[in-house]
PDB file of C-alpha atoms in Angstrom:
ATOM      1  CA  MET Y   1      76.170  73.833 103.699  1.00 95.00           C
ATOM      2  CA  GLU Y   2      77.084  73.971  99.989  1.00 97.00           C
ATOM      3  CA  TYR Y   3      80.328  72.851  98.555  1.00 98.00           C
ATOM      4  CA  ALA Y   4      82.262  73.640  95.281  1.00 97.00           C
ATOM      5  CA  LYS Y   5      85.519  72.484  93.644  1.00 98.00           C
ATOM      6  CA  LEU Y   6      88.499  74.908  93.557  1.00 98.00           C
ATOM      7  CA  GLY Y   7      89.182  75.554  89.891  1.00 98.00           C
ATOM      8  CA  SER Y   8      89.797  72.261  88.020  1.00 96.00           C
ATOM      9  CA  THR Y   9      90.938  70.420  91.109  1.00 98.00           C
ATOM     10  CA  ASP Y  10      89.280  67.562  92.812  1.00 97.00           C
ATOM     11  CA  ILE Y  11      89.397  69.964  96.290  1.00 98.00           C
ATOM     12  CA  SER Y  12      85.851  70.241  97.560  1.00 98.00           C
ATOM     13  CA  VAL Y  13      85.327  73.252  99.671  1.00 98.00           C
ATOM     14  CA  SER Y  14      82.348  74.767 101.624  1.00 98.00           C
ATOM     15  CA  ARG Y  15      81.018  77.904  99.925  1.00 98.00           C
ATOM     16  CA  LEU Y  16      82.312  79.890 102.964  1.00 98.00           C
ATOM     17  CA  CYS Y  17      85.880  79.940 104.086  1.00 98.00           C
ATOM     18  CA  VAL Y  18      87.136  80.841 107.478  1.00 98.00           C
ATOM     19  CA  GLY Y  19      89.653  83.637 107.503  1.00 97.00           C
ATOM     20  CA  CYS Y  20      91.993  82.891 110.317  1.00 97.00           C
ATOM     21  CA  MET Y  21      93.708  86.326 110.566  1.00 95.00           C
ATOM     22  CA  SER Y  22      91.297  86.711 113.418  1.00 95.00           C
ATOM     23  CA  TYR Y  23      93.071  84.058 115.396  1.00 96.00           C
ATOM     24  CA  GLY Y  24      96.599  84.403 116.874  1.00 92.00           C
ATOM     25  CA  GLN Y  25      98.702  85.895 119.601  1.00 88.00           C
ATOM     26  CA  PRO Y  26      97.733  89.899 119.733  1.00 87.00           C
ATOM     27  CA  SER Y  27     100.519  92.034 118.829  1.00 80.00           C
ATOM     28  CA  GLU Y  28     100.843  95.883 118.613  1.00 74.00           C
ATOM     29  CA  ASP Y  29     103.131  95.098 115.429  1.00 73.00           C
ATOM     30  CA  PHE Y  30     100.372  93.124 113.752  1.00 80.00           C
ATOM     31  CA  HIS Y  31      96.764  93.298 115.282  1.00 78.00           C
ATOM     32  CA  MET Y  32      95.536  93.715 118.902  1.00 82.00           C
ATOM     33  CA  TRP Y  33      92.124  92.313 118.295  1.00 77.00           C
ATOM     34  CA  THR Y  34      92.947  88.725 117.444  1.00 92.00           C
ATOM     35  CA  LEU Y  35      91.503  86.000 119.702  1.00 95.00           C
ATOM     36  CA  ASP Y  36      93.502  83.901 122.095  1.00 95.00           C
ATOM     37  CA  TYR Y  37      93.785  80.159 121.571  1.00 97.00           C
ATOM     38  CA  ASP Y  38      90.731  78.964 123.595  1.00 97.00           C
ATOM     39  CA  ARG Y  39      88.469  81.515 121.743  1.00 97.00           C
ATOM     40  CA  SER Y  40      90.093  80.755 118.274  1.00 97.00           C
ATOM     41  CA  ARG Y  41      89.275  77.006 118.950  1.00 98.00           C
ATOM     42  CA  GLU Y  42      85.743  77.664 120.063  1.00 98.00           C
ATOM     43  CA  MET Y  43      85.231  79.621 116.760  1.00 97.00           C
ATOM     44  CA  ILE Y  44      86.879  76.906 114.645  1.00 98.00           C
ATOM     45  CA  ALA Y  45      84.791  74.335 116.256  1.00 98.00           C
ATOM     46  CA  CYS Y  46      81.654  76.581 115.539  1.00 97.00           C
ATOM     47  CA  ALA Y  47      82.546  76.713 111.798  1.00 98.00           C
ATOM     48  CA  TRP Y  48      83.190  73.099 111.737  1.00 98.00           C
ATOM     49  CA  ASP Y  49      79.973  72.208 113.221  1.00 98.00           C
ATOM     50  CA  LEU Y  50      78.177  74.404 110.668  1.00 98.00           C
ATOM     51  CA  GLY Y  51      79.652  72.482 107.763  1.00 98.00           C
ATOM     52  CA  VAL Y  52      82.652  74.690 106.955  1.00 98.00           C
ATOM     53  CA  ASN Y  53      85.646  72.598 105.974  1.00 98.00           C
ATOM     54  CA  PHE Y  54      87.867  75.474 104.511  1.00 98.00           C
ATOM     55  CA  PHE Y  55      90.222  77.496 106.508  1.00 98.00           C
ATOM     56  CA  ASP Y  56      92.820  80.010 105.267  1.00 98.00           C
ATOM     57  CA  THR Y  57      95.678  81.455 107.194  1.00 98.00           C
ATOM     58  CA  ALA Y  58      99.181  82.883 106.236  1.00 98.00           C
ATOM     59  CA  ASN Y  59     102.774  82.614 107.441  1.00 97.00           C
ATOM     60  CA  VAL Y  60     102.565  86.305 108.479  1.00 96.00           C
ATOM     61  CA  TYR Y  61      99.267  86.346 110.628  1.00 94.00           C
ATOM     62  CA  SER Y  62     100.055  87.053 114.087  1.00 89.00           C
ATOM     63  CA  PHE Y  63     103.761  86.339 113.093  1.00 86.00           C
ATOM     64  CA  GLY Y  64     102.813  82.494 112.711  1.00 91.00           C
ATOM     65  CA  SER Y  65     100.635  81.952 115.712  1.00 96.00           C
ATOM     66  CA  SER Y  66      97.615  82.001 113.517  1.00 97.00           C
ATOM     67  CA  GLU Y  67      98.919  78.810 111.821  1.00 98.00           C
ATOM     68  CA  GLU Y  68      99.878  77.244 115.024  1.00 98.00           C
ATOM     69  CA  TYR Y  69      96.552  78.030 116.696  1.00 98.00           C
ATOM     70  CA  LEU Y  70      94.731  76.523 113.568  1.00 98.00           C
ATOM     71  CA  GLY Y  71      96.847  73.310 113.526  1.00 98.00           C
ATOM     72  CA  ARG Y  72      96.327  72.834 117.356  1.00 98.00           C
ATOM     73  CA  ALA Y  73      92.615  73.391 117.096  1.00 98.00           C
ATOM     74  CA  VAL Y  74      92.325  70.782 114.121  1.00 98.00           C
ATOM     75  CA  ARG Y  75      94.273  68.294 116.492  1.00 98.00           C
ATOM     76  CA  ASP Y  76      92.345  69.096 119.643  1.00 98.00           C
ATOM     77  CA  LEU Y  77      89.131  68.948 117.912  1.00 98.00           C
ATOM     78  CA  LYS Y  78      89.880  65.623 116.448  1.00 98.00           C
ATOM     79  CA  ILE Y  79      89.062  66.797 112.924  1.00 98.00           C
ATOM     80  CA  PRO Y  80      90.160  64.304 110.334  1.00 98.00           C
ATOM     81  CA  ARG Y  81      92.975  65.663 108.171  1.00 98.00           C
ATOM     82  CA  ASP Y  82      91.326  64.356 104.887  1.00 97.00           C
ATOM     83  CA  ARG Y  83      88.032  65.982 105.714  1.00 98.00           C
ATOM     84  CA  ILE Y  84      89.566  69.719 106.131  1.00 98.00           C
ATOM     85  CA  VAL Y  85      90.864  71.845 103.596  1.00 98.00           C
ATOM     86  CA  LEU Y  86      93.875  74.095 104.827  1.00 98.00           C
ATOM     87  CA  ALA Y  87      95.267  76.987 103.022  1.00 98.00           C
ATOM     88  CA  SER Y  88      98.071  79.281 103.837  1.00 98.00           C
ATOM     89  CA  LYS Y  89     100.325  82.020 102.091  1.00 98.00           C
ATOM     90  CA  VAL Y  90     103.734  83.204 101.402  1.00 98.00           C
ATOM     91  CA  TYR Y  91     105.289  86.493 100.426  1.00 98.00           C
ATOM     92  CA  PHE Y  92     105.444  88.805 103.449  1.00 97.00           C
ATOM     93  CA  ASN Y  93     108.762  87.273 104.567  1.00 97.00           C
ATOM     94  CA  GLU Y  94     112.472  87.453 104.045  1.00 97.00           C
ATOM     95  CA  GLY Y  95     113.157  86.898 100.314  1.00 98.00           C
ATOM     96  CA  PHE Y  96     109.539  87.483  99.257  1.00 98.00           C
ATOM     97  CA  LEU Y  97     108.914  84.489  96.622  1.00 98.00           C
ATOM     98  CA  SER Y  98     112.539  83.400  95.811  1.00 98.00           C
ATOM     99  CA  LYS Y  99     113.038  79.845  95.482  1.00 98.00           C
ATOM    100  CA  GLU Y 100     114.904  79.746  98.756  1.00 98.00           C
ATOM    101  CA  ALA Y 101     112.126  81.738 100.532  1.00 98.00           C
ATOM    102  CA  ILE Y 102     109.179  79.549  99.421  1.00 98.00           C
ATOM    103  CA  LEU Y 103     111.085  76.278 100.301  1.00 98.00           C
ATOM    104  CA  ARG Y 104     111.896  77.539 103.695  1.00 98.00           C
ATOM    105  CA  GLU Y 105     108.555  79.064 104.408  1.00 98.00           C
ATOM    106  CA  ILE Y 106     106.473  76.078 103.377  1.00 98.00           C
ATOM    107  CA  ASP Y 107     108.313  73.859 105.873  1.00 98.00           C
ATOM    108  CA  GLY Y 108     107.779  76.420 108.551  1.00 98.00           C
ATOM    109  CA  THR Y 109     104.060  76.575 107.691  1.00 98.00           C
ATOM    110  CA  LEU Y 110     103.547  72.846 107.666  1.00 98.00           C
ATOM    111  CA  LYS Y 111     105.422  72.528 111.154  1.00 98.00           C
ATOM    112  CA  ARG Y 112     103.166  75.202 112.633  1.00 98.00           C
ATOM    113  CA  LEU Y 113     100.097  73.635 111.133  1.00 98.00           C
ATOM    114  CA  GLY Y 114     101.288  70.363 112.294  1.00 98.00           C
ATOM    115  CA  THR Y 115     100.533  68.680 108.858  1.00 98.00           C
ATOM    116  CA  ASP Y 116     102.826  67.208 106.199  1.00 98.00           C
ATOM    117  CA  TYR Y 117     100.791  68.853 103.407  1.00 98.00           C
ATOM    118  CA  LEU Y 118      98.729  71.792 102.410  1.00 98.00           C
ATOM    119  CA  ASP Y 119      95.658  71.735 100.290  1.00 98.00           C
ATOM    120  CA  LEU Y 120      96.315  75.114  98.864  1.00 98.00           C
ATOM    121  CA  TYR Y 121      99.238  77.327  98.903  1.00 99.00           C
ATOM    122  CA  GLN Y 122      98.995  80.969  97.801  1.00 98.00           C
ATOM    123  CA  ILE Y 123     101.341  83.693  96.796  1.00 98.00           C
ATOM    124  CA  HIS Y 124     100.240  86.548  98.985  1.00 98.00           C
ATOM    125  CA  ARG Y 125     101.235  89.314  96.531  1.00 98.00           C
ATOM    126  CA  PHE Y 126     103.280  89.613  93.400  1.00 98.00           C
ATOM    127  CA  ASP Y 127     106.985  89.570  93.859  1.00 98.00           C
ATOM    128  CA  TYR Y 128     108.776  92.270  91.803  1.00 98.00           C
ATOM    129  CA  SER Y 129     112.208  91.061  92.713  1.00 98.00           C
ATOM    130  CA  THR Y 130     112.154  87.485  91.713  1.00 98.00           C
ATOM    131  CA  PRO Y 131     111.929  86.228  88.250  1.00 98.00           C
ATOM    132  CA  PRO Y 132     108.427  84.724  87.791  1.00 98.00           C
ATOM    133  CA  GLU Y 133     109.844  81.578  86.199  1.00 98.00           C
ATOM    134  CA  GLU Y 134     111.770  81.117  89.547  1.00 98.00           C
ATOM    135  CA  PHE Y 135     108.919  81.283  91.909  1.00 98.00           C
ATOM    136  CA  MET Y 136     106.381  79.413  89.544  1.00 98.00           C
ATOM    137  CA  GLY Y 137     108.905  76.573  89.327  1.00 98.00           C
ATOM    138  CA  ALA Y 138     109.454  76.510  93.144  1.00 98.00           C
ATOM    139  CA  LEU Y 139     105.675  76.312  93.590  1.00 98.00           C
ATOM    140  CA  ASN Y 140     105.440  73.349  91.095  1.00 98.00           C
ATOM    141  CA  SER Y 141     108.166  71.693  92.837  1.00 98.00           C
ATOM    142  CA  LEU Y 142     106.078  71.613  95.933  1.00 98.00           C
ATOM    143  CA  ILE Y 143     103.250  70.013  94.252  1.00 98.00           C
ATOM    144  CA  ARG Y 144     105.611  67.322  92.801  1.00 98.00           C
ATOM    145  CA  ALA Y 145     106.907  66.631  96.342  1.00 98.00           C
ATOM    146  CA  GLY Y 146     103.502  66.203  97.696  1.00 98.00           C
ATOM    147  CA  LYS Y 147     103.773  69.096 100.205  1.00 98.00           C
ATOM    148  CA  VAL Y 148     101.037  70.997  98.332  1.00 98.00           C
ATOM    149  CA  ARG Y 149      97.917  69.999  96.486  1.00 98.00           C
ATOM    150  CA  ALA Y 150      97.223  73.036  94.503  1.00 98.00           C
ATOM    151  CA  ILE Y 151      98.359  76.718  94.384  1.00 98.00           C
ATOM    152  CA  GLY Y 152      96.654  79.975  94.254  1.00 98.00           C
ATOM    153  CA  ALA Y 153      97.324  83.631  93.978  1.00 98.00           C
ATOM    154  CA  SER Y 154      96.104  86.815  95.899  1.00 98.00           C
ATOM    155  CA  ALA Y 155      95.624  90.493  95.196  1.00 98.00           C
ATOM    156  CA  MET Y 156      97.550  91.763  92.087  1.00 98.00           C
ATOM    157  CA  PHE Y 157      97.096  93.433  88.747  1.00 98.00           C
ATOM    158  CA  GLY Y 158      95.377  91.611  85.984  1.00 98.00           C
ATOM    159  CA  TYR Y 159      98.179  91.746  83.590  1.00 98.00           C
ATOM    160  CA  GLN Y 160     100.496  90.127  86.240  1.00 98.00           C
ATOM    161  CA  PHE Y 161      98.116  87.218  86.921  1.00 98.00           C
ATOM    162  CA  HIS Y 162      97.551  86.549  83.244  1.00 98.00           C
ATOM    163  CA  ASN Y 163     101.387  86.637  82.587  1.00 98.00           C
ATOM    164  CA  LEU Y 164     102.035  83.878  85.424  1.00 98.00           C
ATOM    165  CA  GLN Y 165      99.390  81.706  84.172  1.00 98.00           C
ATOM    166  CA  ILE Y 166     101.097  81.861  80.656  1.00 98.00           C
ATOM    167  CA  ILE Y 167     104.569  81.250  82.267  1.00 98.00           C
ATOM    168  CA  ALA Y 168     102.918  78.088  83.780  1.00 98.00           C
ATOM    169  CA  GLU Y 169     101.696  76.854  80.582  1.00 98.00           C
ATOM    170  CA  ARG Y 170     104.884  77.443  78.767  1.00 98.00           C
ATOM    171  CA  ASN Y 171     107.053  75.816  81.377  1.00 98.00           C
ATOM    172  CA  GLY Y 172     104.604  72.793  82.041  1.00 98.00           C
ATOM    173  CA  PHE Y 173     104.138  74.133  85.511  1.00 98.00           C
ATOM    174  CA  ALA Y 174     100.876  73.776  87.553  1.00 98.00           C
ATOM    175  CA  GLY Y 175      98.802  76.968  87.239  1.00 98.00           C
ATOM    176  CA  PHE Y 176      96.757  78.732  89.758  1.00 98.00           C
ATOM    177  CA  SER Y 177      93.441  77.247  90.696  1.00 98.00           C
ATOM    178  CA  THR Y 178      92.216  80.126  93.067  1.00 98.00           C
ATOM    179  CA  MET Y 179      92.401  83.939  93.330  1.00 98.00           C
ATOM    180  CA  GLN Y 180      92.078  85.511  96.774  1.00 98.00           C
ATOM    181  CA  ASN Y 181      91.387  89.075  95.827  1.00 98.00           C
ATOM    182  CA  HIS Y 182      89.980  92.100  97.446  1.00 98.00           C
ATOM    183  CA  TYR Y 183      86.209  92.057  96.431  1.00 98.00           C
ATOM    184  CA  ASN Y 184      82.921  93.247  98.171  1.00 98.00           C
ATOM    185  CA  LEU Y 185      80.126  95.771  97.437  1.00 98.00           C
ATOM    186  CA  LEU Y 186      82.444  98.625  98.384  1.00 97.00           C
ATOM    187  CA  TYR Y 187      85.316  97.556  96.247  1.00 97.00           C
ATOM    188  CA  ARG Y 188      84.804  96.237  92.869  1.00 97.00           C
ATOM    189  CA  GLU Y 189      87.845  97.382  90.899  1.00 97.00           C
ATOM    190  CA  ASP Y 190      88.944  93.870  90.008  1.00 98.00           C
ATOM    191  CA  GLU Y 191      85.667  93.471  87.840  1.00 98.00           C
ATOM    192  CA  ARG Y 192      87.458  95.477  85.180  1.00 97.00           C
ATOM    193  CA  GLU Y 193      90.375  92.945  84.332  1.00 98.00           C
ATOM    194  CA  LEU Y 194      91.378  90.510  87.120  1.00 98.00           C
ATOM    195  CA  ILE Y 195      87.991  88.699  87.481  1.00 98.00           C
ATOM    196  CA  PRO Y 196      87.579  88.111  83.742  1.00 98.00           C
ATOM    197  CA  ILE Y 197      91.027  86.834  83.455  1.00 98.00           C
ATOM    198  CA  CYS Y 198      90.135  84.354  86.345  1.00 98.00           C
ATOM    199  CA  ARG Y 199      87.024  83.284  84.498  1.00 98.00           C
ATOM    200  CA  GLN Y 200      89.109  82.702  81.329  1.00 97.00           C
ATOM    201  CA  TYR Y 201      91.307  80.249  83.081  1.00 98.00           C
ATOM    202  CA  GLY Y 202      88.587  78.704  85.246  1.00 98.00           C
ATOM    203  CA  VAL Y 203      90.136  80.080  88.413  1.00 98.00           C
ATOM    204  CA  SER Y 204      87.919  80.161  91.632  1.00 98.00           C
ATOM    205  CA  LEU Y 205      87.273  83.344  93.461  1.00 98.00           C
ATOM    206  CA  ILE Y 206      87.885  83.228  97.168  1.00 98.00           C
ATOM    207  CA  PRO Y 207      87.917  86.897  98.033  1.00 98.00           C
ATOM    208  CA  TYR Y 208      89.107  88.407 101.300  1.00 97.00           C
ATOM    209  CA  SER Y 209      87.324  91.157 103.142  1.00 96.00           C
ATOM    210  CA  PRO Y 210      83.755  90.223 101.779  1.00 97.00           C
ATOM    211  CA  LEU Y 211      82.203  92.375 104.517  1.00 97.00           C
ATOM    212  CA  ALA Y 212      84.703  95.348 104.047  1.00 95.00           C
ATOM    213  CA  GLY Y 213      86.010  95.215 107.522  1.00 91.00           C
ATOM    214  CA  GLY Y 214      82.704  95.082 108.921  1.00 92.00           C
ATOM    215  CA  HIS Y 215      81.096  98.077 107.166  1.00 94.00           C
ATOM    216  CA  LEU Y 216      78.791  95.895 105.225  1.00 96.00           C
ATOM    217  CA  SER Y 217      77.597  94.208 108.310  1.00 94.00           C
ATOM    218  CA  ARG Y 218      76.345  97.262 110.316  1.00 91.00           C
ATOM    219  CA  ARG Y 219      74.650 100.622 109.525  1.00 85.00           C
ATOM    220  CA  GLU Y 220      76.985 102.854 111.496  1.00 87.00           C
ATOM    221  CA  TRP Y 221      80.448 103.412 109.682  1.00 67.00           C
ATOM    222  CA  ASP Y 222      82.317 103.415 112.871  1.00 70.00           C
ATOM    223  CA  SER Y 223      82.079 100.810 115.633  1.00 63.00           C
ATOM    224  CA  ASP Y 224      83.186 100.852 119.214  1.00 63.00           C
ATOM    225  CA  SER Y 225      84.712  97.198 118.909  1.00 62.00           C
ATOM    226  CA  LEU Y 226      88.268  96.817 119.582  1.00 56.00           C
ATOM    227  CA  ARG Y 227      88.996  96.043 115.951  1.00 55.00           C
ATOM    228  CA  SER Y 228      87.316  99.163 114.579  1.00 55.00           C
ATOM    229  CA  ALA Y 229      89.333 101.277 116.975  1.00 55.00           C
ATOM    230  CA  SER Y 230      92.711  99.625 116.425  1.00 52.00           C
ATOM    231  CA  ASP Y 231      92.678  98.329 112.868  1.00 56.00           C
ATOM    232  CA  ARG Y 232      94.740 100.779 110.854  1.00 61.00           C
ATOM    233  CA  VAL Y 233      94.923  98.624 107.804  1.00 64.00           C
ATOM    234  CA  SER Y 234      91.091  98.545 107.551  1.00 58.00           C
ATOM    235  CA  ARG Y 235      90.826 102.219 107.807  1.00 60.00           C
ATOM    236  CA  GLN Y 236      93.605 102.715 105.002  1.00 68.00           C
ATOM    237  CA  LYS Y 237      91.402 100.496 102.828  1.00 72.00           C
ATOM    238  CA  TYR Y 238      87.957 102.134 103.233  1.00 69.00           C
ATOM    239  CA  ASP Y 239      87.959 105.618 104.991  1.00 64.00           C
ATOM    240  CA  GLN Y 240      89.270 107.411 101.777  1.00 75.00           C
ATOM    241  CA  ALA Y 241      85.891 106.490  99.998  1.00 70.00           C
ATOM    242  CA  ARG Y 242      83.615 106.857 102.994  1.00 73.00           C
ATOM    243  CA  GLU Y 243      81.382 109.541 101.530  1.00 78.00           C
ATOM    244  CA  ASN Y 244      80.443 107.536  98.567  1.00 81.00           C
ATOM    245  CA  ASP Y 245      80.395 103.998 100.289  1.00 92.00           C
ATOM    246  CA  THR Y 246      77.967 105.105 103.025  1.00 93.00           C
ATOM    247  CA  GLU Y 247      75.213 105.347 100.324  1.00 95.00           C
ATOM    248  CA  ILE Y 248      75.910 101.833  99.358  1.00 96.00           C
ATOM    249  CA  THR Y 249      75.909 100.573 102.928  1.00 96.00           C
ATOM    250  CA  GLU Y 250      72.433 102.456 103.446  1.00 97.00           C
ATOM    251  CA  ARG Y 251      71.175 100.557 100.632  1.00 98.00           C
ATOM    252  CA  VAL Y 252      72.375  97.198 102.058  1.00 98.00           C
ATOM    253  CA  TYR Y 253      70.795  98.250 105.320  1.00 98.00           C
ATOM    254  CA  ALA Y 254      67.308  99.185 103.658  1.00 98.00           C
ATOM    255  CA  LEU Y 255      67.223  96.001 101.795  1.00 98.00           C
ATOM    256  CA  ALA Y 256      68.078  93.787 104.877  1.00 98.00           C
ATOM    257  CA  GLU Y 257      65.233  95.523 106.693  1.00 98.00           C
ATOM    258  CA  LYS Y 258      62.778  94.865 103.959  1.00 98.00           C
ATOM    259  CA  ARG Y 259      63.775  91.353 103.694  1.00 98.00           C
ATOM    260  CA  GLY Y 260      63.976  90.853 107.310  1.00 98.00           C
ATOM    261  CA  VAL Y 261      67.631  89.574 107.210  1.00 98.00           C
ATOM    262  CA  SER Y 262      70.981  90.855 108.294  1.00 97.00           C
ATOM    263  CA  MET Y 263      73.148  93.163 106.437  1.00 97.00           C
ATOM    264  CA  THR Y 264      75.802  90.446 106.433  1.00 97.00           C
ATOM    265  CA  GLU Y 265      73.313  87.979 104.635  1.00 98.00           C
ATOM    266  CA  ILE Y 266      72.561  90.594 102.053  1.00 98.00           C
ATOM    267  CA  SER Y 267      76.275  91.460 101.351  1.00 98.00           C
ATOM    268  CA  LEU Y 268      77.463  87.867 101.232  1.00 98.00           C
ATOM    269  CA  ALA Y 269      74.456  86.782  99.059  1.00 98.00           C
ATOM    270  CA  TRP Y 270      75.571  89.755  96.514  1.00 98.00           C
ATOM    271  CA  LEU Y 271      79.092  88.238  96.370  1.00 97.00           C
ATOM    272  CA  LEU Y 272      77.839  84.624  95.877  1.00 97.00           C
ATOM    273  CA  HIS Y 273      75.479  85.897  93.167  1.00 97.00           C
ATOM    274  CA  ARG Y 274      78.581  87.272  91.426  1.00 97.00           C
ATOM    275  CA  GLY Y 275      79.957  83.847  90.983  1.00 97.00           C
ATOM    276  CA  VAL Y 276      82.346  83.793  94.009  1.00 98.00           C
ATOM    277  CA  ALA Y 277      83.228  80.110  95.196  1.00 98.00           C
ATOM    278  CA  ALA Y 278      83.820  81.050  98.848  1.00 98.00           C
ATOM    279  CA  PRO Y 279      84.101  84.349 100.462  1.00 98.00           C
ATOM    280  CA  ILE Y 280      86.699  84.286 103.334  1.00 98.00           C
ATOM    281  CA  VAL Y 281      84.921  85.360 106.406  1.00 97.00           C
ATOM    282  CA  GLY Y 282      86.793  86.491 109.454  1.00 94.00           C
ATOM    283  CA  ALA Y 283      84.526  85.831 112.317  1.00 92.00           C
ATOM    284  CA  THR Y 284      85.069  86.460 116.214  1.00 93.00           C
ATOM    285  CA  LYS Y 285      81.641  85.513 117.527  1.00 93.00           C
ATOM    286  CA  PRO Y 286      79.513  82.567 116.641  1.00 94.00           C
ATOM    287  CA  TRP Y 287      76.528  84.588 115.133  1.00 93.00           C
ATOM    288  CA  HIS Y 288      78.874  85.829 112.509  1.00 94.00           C
ATOM    289  CA  PHE Y 289      79.363  82.384 111.149  1.00 95.00           C
ATOM    290  CA  GLU Y 290      75.586  81.680 111.524  1.00 95.00           C
ATOM    291  CA  ALA Y 291      74.567  84.814 109.566  1.00 94.00           C
ATOM    292  CA  ALA Y 292      77.227  83.967 106.909  1.00 96.00           C
ATOM    293  CA  VAL Y 293      75.760  80.418 106.504  1.00 97.00           C
ATOM    294  CA  LYS Y 294      72.215  81.863 106.166  1.00 97.00           C
ATOM    295  CA  ALA Y 295      73.508  84.000 103.175  1.00 97.00           C
ATOM    296  CA  LEU Y 296      73.808  80.750 100.993  1.00 97.00           C
ATOM    297  CA  SER Y 297      70.051  80.258 100.826  1.00 97.00           C
ATOM    298  CA  LEU Y 298      69.036  84.018 100.098  1.00 97.00           C
ATOM    299  CA  LYS Y 299      68.474  84.816  96.636  1.00 97.00           C
ATOM    300  CA  LEU Y 300      68.411  88.370  95.469  1.00 98.00           C
ATOM    301  CA  ASP Y 301      66.365  89.509  92.379  1.00 98.00           C
ATOM    302  CA  GLU Y 302      67.589  91.575  89.368  1.00 97.00           C
ATOM    303  CA  GLU Y 303      66.051  94.766  90.881  1.00 98.00           C
ATOM    304  CA  GLU Y 304      67.738  94.354  94.326  1.00 98.00           C
ATOM    305  CA  LEU Y 305      70.972  93.607  92.718  1.00 98.00           C
ATOM    306  CA  ARG Y 306      70.838  96.836  90.551  1.00 98.00           C
ATOM    307  CA  SER Y 307      69.828  98.852  93.624  1.00 98.00           C
ATOM    308  CA  LEU Y 308      72.998  97.599  95.526  1.00 98.00           C
ATOM    309  CA  GLU Y 309      75.353  98.235  92.618  1.00 98.00           C
ATOM    310  CA  GLU Y 310      74.007 101.475  91.206  1.00 97.00           C
ATOM    311  CA  PRO Y 311      75.849 103.840  93.742  1.00 96.00           C
ATOM    312  CA  TYR Y 312      79.346 102.352  93.186  1.00 96.00           C
ATOM    313  CA  ARG Y 313      82.120 104.731  91.823  1.00 95.00           C
ATOM    314  CA  ALA Y 314      85.596 103.960  90.863  1.00 95.00           C
ATOM    315  CA  HIS Y 315      88.127 103.534  93.696  1.00 94.00           C
ATOM    316  CA  GLU Y 316      91.711 103.911  94.267  1.00 93.00           C
ATOM    317  CA  VAL Y 317      93.423 100.543  93.909  1.00 95.00           C
ATOM    318  CA  VAL Y 318      93.666  98.715  97.289  1.00 94.00           C
ATOM    319  CA  GLY Y 319      95.335  95.440  97.648  1.00 95.00           C
ATOM    320  CA  ALA Y 320      97.661  95.032  94.527  1.00 96.00           C
ATOM    321  CA  LEU Y 321     101.072  96.420  95.244  1.00 96.00           C
ATOM    322  CA  SER Y 322     103.159  98.545  92.857  1.00 96.00           C
ATOM    323  CA  SER Y 323     106.483  97.438  94.481  1.00 97.00           C
ATOM    324  CA  ASN Y 324     107.553  94.954  97.150  1.00 97.00           C
ATOM    325  CA  ILE Y 325     106.839  95.801 100.886  1.00 91.00           C
ATOM    326  CA  THR Y 326     107.696  93.812 103.964  1.00 82.00           C
ATOM    327  CA  LEU Y 327     105.808  93.463 107.301  1.00 75.00           C
ATOM    328  CA  SER Y 328     108.393  93.939 110.101  1.00 56.00           C
ATOM    329  CA  LYS Y 329     108.016  92.795 113.618  1.00 47.00           C
TER     330      LYS Y 329
END
């Protein structure tokens, strides 16, 4: 396993992060394909045994049970708290990012995880209803109180992220150390503005959906898996650009065949080449993690990179929101 620092912090994380949206109580109002506790614990144990120390969840994942499963597994597996990096998120809740909401939600997250601090606390989206000075100040107060070590952001427009970093600087608040954005071979819109801004501020990229909901891990666009059949969110993300994107997946497949590796390895190796600190991998089977780890040692040459990137065409923005939305039970 390889490790990297998050932004300018002293937090050392594995170059792969476990996306815990896959773990939690299945629900028709969220996802039906999530794993129960026993299977979730097995996957967390598998990742830990492979050297992964970075786990990402959110207060909204399976309505809190993802955090509960992760915290319970850490205790059951007797993983030392100071050797694991726990990250969670706030936004899709009552009050969005108001000071009141942030102070309430962090306590709920810590309780469900069974810990007294988070290594990384991220705003899940930009809040259009709360003054930025209010939520940046609230996040800063969590660091001062010792409840959070560092803060991060997730999918938003480049100008929004830039403005938030300036607000932090002007007010003496902690700035963001990470950006969890939507980024993979099938979706590269953030290369235009958001990613360069992150580079400007020394912010680490920890993108979600690095395998595009599985489309970059198999040749066939559709799958007979429960997730493929029931994940409406993934279909909304990717099906609209299916005609163009299948050309990219074909190139991933061809290169994987040529190199004698999996499509997962090719897709993650491309992301790592693009300077990503730790892609967030949502795995439901041990071999998913095993393939992801192999990507760390796979190097692609310039010709291979050009071949993978050449078919890309501009996409509709997917991830950043133009207004506030809530997820209801």
